[in-house]
N, CA and C of each residue as an Amber inpcrd file, in Angstrom:
protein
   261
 113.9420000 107.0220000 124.3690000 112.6930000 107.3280000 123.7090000
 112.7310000 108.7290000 123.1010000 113.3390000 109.6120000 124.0430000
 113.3590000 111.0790000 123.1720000 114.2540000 111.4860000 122.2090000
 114.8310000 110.4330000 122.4070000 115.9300000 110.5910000 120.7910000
 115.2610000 110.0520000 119.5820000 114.7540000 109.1340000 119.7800000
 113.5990000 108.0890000 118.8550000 112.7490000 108.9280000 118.2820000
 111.8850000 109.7890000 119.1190000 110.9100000 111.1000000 118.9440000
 111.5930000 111.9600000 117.8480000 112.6960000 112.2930000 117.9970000
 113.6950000 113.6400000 117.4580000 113.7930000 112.8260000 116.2540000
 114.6870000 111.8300000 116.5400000 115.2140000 111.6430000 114.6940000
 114.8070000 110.6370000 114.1200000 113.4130000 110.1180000 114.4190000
 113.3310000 108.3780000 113.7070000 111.8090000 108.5410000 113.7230000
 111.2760000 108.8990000 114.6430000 109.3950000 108.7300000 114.4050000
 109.4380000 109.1240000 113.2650000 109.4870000 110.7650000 113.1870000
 109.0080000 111.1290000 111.3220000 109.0020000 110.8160000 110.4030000
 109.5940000 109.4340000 110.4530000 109.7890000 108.3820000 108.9080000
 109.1870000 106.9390000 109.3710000 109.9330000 106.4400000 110.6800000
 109.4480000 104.9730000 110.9750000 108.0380000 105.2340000 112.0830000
 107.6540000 106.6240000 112.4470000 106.3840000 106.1270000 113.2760000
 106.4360000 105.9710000 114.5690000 105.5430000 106.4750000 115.4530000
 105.1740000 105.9150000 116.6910000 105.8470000 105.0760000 117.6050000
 105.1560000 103.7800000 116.8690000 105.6230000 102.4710000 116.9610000
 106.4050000 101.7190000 115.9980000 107.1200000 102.5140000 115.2340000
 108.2100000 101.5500000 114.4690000 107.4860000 101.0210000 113.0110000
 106.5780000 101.2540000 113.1010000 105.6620000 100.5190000 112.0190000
 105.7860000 101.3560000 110.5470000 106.4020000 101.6050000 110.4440000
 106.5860000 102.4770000 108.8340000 106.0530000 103.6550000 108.1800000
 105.4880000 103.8310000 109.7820000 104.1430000 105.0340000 108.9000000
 104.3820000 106.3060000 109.8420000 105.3980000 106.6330000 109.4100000
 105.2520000 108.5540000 110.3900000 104.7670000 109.3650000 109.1500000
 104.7970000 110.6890000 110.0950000 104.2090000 111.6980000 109.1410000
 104.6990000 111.9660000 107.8610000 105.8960000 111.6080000 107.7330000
 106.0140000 111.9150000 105.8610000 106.5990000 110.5570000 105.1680000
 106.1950000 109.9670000 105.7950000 106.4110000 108.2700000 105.1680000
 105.9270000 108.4130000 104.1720000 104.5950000 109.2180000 103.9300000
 103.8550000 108.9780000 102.4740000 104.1780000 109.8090000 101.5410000
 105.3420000 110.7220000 101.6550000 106.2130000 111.3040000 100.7470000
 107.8750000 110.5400000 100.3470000 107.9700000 109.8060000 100.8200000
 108.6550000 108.7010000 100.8010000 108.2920000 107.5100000 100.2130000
 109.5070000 106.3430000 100.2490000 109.2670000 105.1760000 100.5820000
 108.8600000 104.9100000 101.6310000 107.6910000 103.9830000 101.8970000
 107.6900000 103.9240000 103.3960000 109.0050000 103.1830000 104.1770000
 109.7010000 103.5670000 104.8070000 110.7480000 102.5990000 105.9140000
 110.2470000 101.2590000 106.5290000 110.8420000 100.7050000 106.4060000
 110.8820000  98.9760000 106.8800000 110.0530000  99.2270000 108.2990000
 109.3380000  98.5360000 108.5110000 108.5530000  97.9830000 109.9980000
 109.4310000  97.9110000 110.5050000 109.7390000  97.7760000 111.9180000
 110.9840000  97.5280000 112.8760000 110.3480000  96.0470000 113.3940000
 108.8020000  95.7180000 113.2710000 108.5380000  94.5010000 113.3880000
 108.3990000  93.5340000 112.2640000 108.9270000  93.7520000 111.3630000
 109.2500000  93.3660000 109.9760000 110.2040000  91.5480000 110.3390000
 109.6260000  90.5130000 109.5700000 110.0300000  89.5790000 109.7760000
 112.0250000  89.4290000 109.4210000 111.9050000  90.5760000 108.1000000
 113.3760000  90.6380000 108.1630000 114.1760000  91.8650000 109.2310000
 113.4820000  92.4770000 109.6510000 114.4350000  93.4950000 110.3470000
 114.3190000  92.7360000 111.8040000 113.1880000  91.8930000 112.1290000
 113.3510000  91.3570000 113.8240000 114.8420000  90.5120000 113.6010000
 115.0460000  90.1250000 112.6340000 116.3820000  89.2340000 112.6440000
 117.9510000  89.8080000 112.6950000 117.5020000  91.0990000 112.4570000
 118.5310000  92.1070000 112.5610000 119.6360000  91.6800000 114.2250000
 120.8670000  91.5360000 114.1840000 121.4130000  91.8650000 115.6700000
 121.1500000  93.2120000 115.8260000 121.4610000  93.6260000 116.7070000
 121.6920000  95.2770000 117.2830000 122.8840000  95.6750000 116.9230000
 123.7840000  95.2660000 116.3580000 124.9180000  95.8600000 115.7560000
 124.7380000  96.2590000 114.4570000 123.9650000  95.6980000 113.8010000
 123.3380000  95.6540000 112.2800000 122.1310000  97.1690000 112.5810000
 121.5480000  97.6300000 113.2740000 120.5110000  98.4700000 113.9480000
 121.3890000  99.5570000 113.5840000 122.3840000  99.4100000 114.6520000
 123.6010000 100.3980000 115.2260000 123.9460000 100.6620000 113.3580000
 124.8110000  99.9800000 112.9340000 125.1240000 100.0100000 111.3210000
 123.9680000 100.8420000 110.5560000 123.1270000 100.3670000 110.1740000
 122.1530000 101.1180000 109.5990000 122.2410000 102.8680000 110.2090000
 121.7980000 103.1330000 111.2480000 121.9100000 104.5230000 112.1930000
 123.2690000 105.1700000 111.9040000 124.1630000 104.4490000 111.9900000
 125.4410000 105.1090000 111.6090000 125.7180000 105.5290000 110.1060000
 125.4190000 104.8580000 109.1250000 126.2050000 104.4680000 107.7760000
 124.9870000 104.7820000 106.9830000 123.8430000 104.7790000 107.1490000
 122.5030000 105.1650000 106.5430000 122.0540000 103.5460000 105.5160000
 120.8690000 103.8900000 105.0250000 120.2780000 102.6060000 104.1170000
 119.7630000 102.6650000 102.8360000 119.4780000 102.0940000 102.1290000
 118.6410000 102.7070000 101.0870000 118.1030000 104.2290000 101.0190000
 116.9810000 104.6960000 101.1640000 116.7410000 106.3440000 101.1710000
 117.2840000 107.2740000 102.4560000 117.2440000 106.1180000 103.9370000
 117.9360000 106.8810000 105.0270000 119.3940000 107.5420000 104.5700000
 119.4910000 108.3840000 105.4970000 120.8560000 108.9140000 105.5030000
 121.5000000 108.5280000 106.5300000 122.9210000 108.7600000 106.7500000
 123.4430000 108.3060000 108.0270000 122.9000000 109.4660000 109.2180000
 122.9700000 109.1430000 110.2480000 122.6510000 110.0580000 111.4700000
 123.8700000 110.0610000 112.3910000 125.2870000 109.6740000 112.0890000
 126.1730000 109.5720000 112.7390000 126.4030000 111.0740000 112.9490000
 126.2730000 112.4360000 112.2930000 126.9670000 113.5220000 112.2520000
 125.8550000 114.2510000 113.6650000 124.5380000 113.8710000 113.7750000
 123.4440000 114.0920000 114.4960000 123.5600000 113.3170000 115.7010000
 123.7240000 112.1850000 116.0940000 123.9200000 111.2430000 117.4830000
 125.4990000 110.8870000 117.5090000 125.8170000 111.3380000 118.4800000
 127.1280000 110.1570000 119.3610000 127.2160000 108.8580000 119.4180000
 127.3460000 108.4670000 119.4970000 127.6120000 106.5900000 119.0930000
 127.1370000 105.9680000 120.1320000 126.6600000 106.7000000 121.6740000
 126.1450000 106.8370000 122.7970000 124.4060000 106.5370000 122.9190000
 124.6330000 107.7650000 122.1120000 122.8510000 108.2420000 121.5380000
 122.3810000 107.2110000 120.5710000 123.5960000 106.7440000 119.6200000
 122.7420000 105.6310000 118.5850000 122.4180000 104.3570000 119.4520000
 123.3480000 103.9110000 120.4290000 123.3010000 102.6510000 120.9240000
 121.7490000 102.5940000 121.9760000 121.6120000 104.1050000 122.3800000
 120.1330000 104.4100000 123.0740000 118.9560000 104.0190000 122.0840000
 119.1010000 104.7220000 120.9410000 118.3170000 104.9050000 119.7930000
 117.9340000 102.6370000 119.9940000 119.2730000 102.2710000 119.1860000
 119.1860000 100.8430000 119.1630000 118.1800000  99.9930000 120.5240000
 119.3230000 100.3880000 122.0170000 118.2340000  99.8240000 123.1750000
 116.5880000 100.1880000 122.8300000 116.5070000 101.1570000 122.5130000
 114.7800000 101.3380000 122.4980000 114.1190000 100.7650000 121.8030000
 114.6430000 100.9010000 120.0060000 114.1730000  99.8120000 119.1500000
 114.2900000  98.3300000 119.7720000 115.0940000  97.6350000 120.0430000
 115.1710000  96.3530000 120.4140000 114.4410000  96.3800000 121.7380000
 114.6700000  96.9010000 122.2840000 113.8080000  96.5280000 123.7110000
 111.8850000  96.7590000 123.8020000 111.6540000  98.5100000 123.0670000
 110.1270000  98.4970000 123.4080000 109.7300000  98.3450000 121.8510000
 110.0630000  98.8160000 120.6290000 109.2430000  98.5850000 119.5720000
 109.4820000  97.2000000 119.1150000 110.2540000  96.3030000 118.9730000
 110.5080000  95.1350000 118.7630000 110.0160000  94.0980000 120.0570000
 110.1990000  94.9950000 121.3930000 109.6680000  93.8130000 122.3000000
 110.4560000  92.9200000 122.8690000 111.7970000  92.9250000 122.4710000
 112.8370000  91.9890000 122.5690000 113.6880000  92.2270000 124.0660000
 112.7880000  93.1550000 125.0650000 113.9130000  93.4360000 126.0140000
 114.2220000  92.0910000 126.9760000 115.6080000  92.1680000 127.3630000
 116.2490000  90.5380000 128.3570000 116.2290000  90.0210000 127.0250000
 116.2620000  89.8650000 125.9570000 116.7920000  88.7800000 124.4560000
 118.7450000  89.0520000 124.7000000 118.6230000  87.6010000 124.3380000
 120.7280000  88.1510000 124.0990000 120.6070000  88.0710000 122.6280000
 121.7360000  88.0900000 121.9260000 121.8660000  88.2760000 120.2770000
 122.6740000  87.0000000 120.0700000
């Protein structure tokens, strides 16, 4: 969760929902409950975090591959809801 806080609320929000504090200087970022991103595996999560997306940048130089896979458990487990899901 406190990695989530550090490098991902300020764009995706709270709760994952697209709306952090400078979302509206942006594009807003995809919902994490987004009908196409729930379909996402967690390796595809992990990918995105590493390699960056459309306006994201990568965060590989910022998290350990440790820290992204945390980053990933949290998305998939509390903002998506998906915790005990296999892929």
């Amino acid at each position: 969760h406190a990695l989530y806080q550090i490098y991902c609320e300020v764009c995706h929000g709270e709760r994952g929902d697209g709306n952090g504090p400078i979302a509206s200087k942006i594009a807003n970022p995809p919902s994490y409950q987004s009908d196409r991103v729930m379909q996402f595996p967690q390796g595809r999560i992990f990918h995105v975090i590493t390699t960056g997306s459309g306006k994201m940048r990568s965060y590989a130089p910022q998290l350990a591959a440790d820290e992204r896979w945390k980053v990933v458990a949290y998305v998939w487990g509390v903002l998506q809801n998906r915790e005990g899901e296999t892929q």
